[in-house]
Amino acid sequence: MGHDPRTRDYVTRRTREGRTKREIMRSLKRYISRQLFRTLNSARQACGCR
């Protein structure tokens, strides 16, 4: 939350909306999980694994 400019912008925007730090962290974790799943899933398909 302190280094990536996109994340800082997201945190600023959500804070203005009235979200708590805890809610923002939860949203960020969900986003990371979705991205990681997509990456792993596409890598699995690319190698022909089941």
PDB file of C-alpha atoms in Angstrom:
ATOM      1  CA  MET A   1       0.000   0.000   0.000  1.00  0.00           C
ATOM      2  CA  GLY A   2       2.960   2.278   0.357  1.00  0.00           C
ATOM      3  CA  HIS A   3       4.986   1.659  -2.783  1.00  0.00           C
ATOM      4  CA  ASP A   4       2.847   0.957  -5.836  1.00  0.00           C
ATOM      5  CA  PRO A   5       1.282   4.145  -7.259  1.00  0.00           C
ATOM      6  CA  ARG A   6      -1.822   2.291  -8.520  1.00  0.00           C
ATOM      7  CA  THR A   7      -2.428   0.838  -5.072  1.00  0.00           C
ATOM      8  CA  ARG A   8      -1.920   4.210  -3.384  1.00  0.00           C
ATOM      9  CA  ASP A   9      -4.471   5.753  -5.760  1.00  0.00           C
ATOM     10  CA  TYR A  10      -6.912   2.919  -4.996  1.00  0.00           C
ATOM     11  CA  VAL A  11      -6.474   3.369  -1.238  1.00  0.00           C
ATOM     12  CA  THR A  12      -6.965   7.127  -1.516  1.00  0.00           C
ATOM     13  CA  ARG A  13     -10.123   6.673  -3.601  1.00  0.00           C
ATOM     14  CA  ARG A  14     -11.609   4.079  -1.239  1.00  0.00           C
ATOM     15  CA  THR A  15     -10.744   6.141   1.832  1.00  0.00           C
ATOM     16  CA  ARG A  16     -12.632   9.092   0.328  1.00  0.00           C
ATOM     17  CA  GLU A  17     -15.601   6.763  -0.131  1.00  0.00           C
ATOM     18  CA  GLY A  18     -15.556   6.090   3.598  1.00  0.00           C
ATOM     19  CA  ARG A  19     -13.999   2.627   3.593  1.00  0.00           C
ATOM     20  CA  THR A  20     -11.872   1.544   6.534  1.00  0.00           C
ATOM     21  CA  LYS A  21      -8.305   0.332   6.176  1.00  0.00           C
ATOM     22  CA  ARG A  22      -9.490  -3.157   7.045  1.00  0.00           C
ATOM     23  CA  GLU A  23     -12.070  -3.139   4.231  1.00  0.00           C
ATOM     24  CA  ILE A  24      -9.509  -1.812   1.758  1.00  0.00           C
ATOM     25  CA  MET A  25      -7.019  -4.545   2.698  1.00  0.00           C
ATOM     26  CA  ARG A  26      -9.700  -7.200   2.228  1.00  0.00           C
ATOM     27  CA  SER A  27     -10.511  -5.858  -1.243  1.00  0.00           C
ATOM     28  CA  LEU A  28      -6.842  -5.803  -2.214  1.00  0.00           C
ATOM     29  CA  LYS A  29      -6.344  -9.389  -1.034  1.00  0.00           C
ATOM     30  CA  ARG A  30      -9.332 -10.516  -3.082  1.00  0.00           C
ATOM     31  CA  TYR A  31      -7.965  -8.770  -6.154  1.00  0.00           C
ATOM     32  CA  ILE A  32      -4.553 -10.411  -5.703  1.00  0.00           C
ATOM     33  CA  SER A  33      -6.180 -13.824  -5.253  1.00  0.00           C
ATOM     34  CA  ARG A  34      -8.186 -13.467  -8.463  1.00  0.00           C
ATOM     35  CA  GLN A  35      -5.126 -12.366 -10.437  1.00  0.00           C
ATOM     36  CA  LEU A  36      -3.005 -15.196  -9.050  1.00  0.00           C
ATOM     37  CA  PHE A  37      -5.684 -17.784  -9.865  1.00  0.00           C
ATOM     38  CA  ARG A  38      -5.933 -16.542 -13.449  1.00  0.00           C
ATOM     39  CA  THR A  39      -2.155 -16.586 -13.863  1.00  0.00           C
ATOM     40  CA  LEU A  40      -1.774 -20.084 -12.445  1.00  0.00           C
ATOM     41  CA  ASN A  41      -4.723 -21.390 -14.426  1.00  0.00           C
ATOM     42  CA  SER A  42      -3.406 -20.031 -17.732  1.00  0.00           C
ATOM     43  CA  ALA A  43       0.083 -21.397 -17.005  1.00  0.00           C
ATOM     44  CA  ARG A  44      -1.425 -24.800 -16.296  1.00  0.00           C
ATOM     45  CA  GLN A  45      -3.330 -24.775 -19.576  1.00  0.00           C
ATOM     46  CA  ALA A  46      -0.264 -23.626 -21.508  1.00  0.00           C
ATOM     47  CA  CYS A  47       1.821 -26.582 -20.297  1.00  0.00           C
ATOM     48  CA  GLY A  48      -0.960 -29.062 -21.046  1.00  0.00           C
ATOM     49  CA  CYS A  49      -1.265 -30.166 -17.429  1.00  0.00           C
ATOM     50  CA  ARG A  50      -4.555 -31.323 -15.994  1.00  0.00           C
TER      51      ARG A  50
END
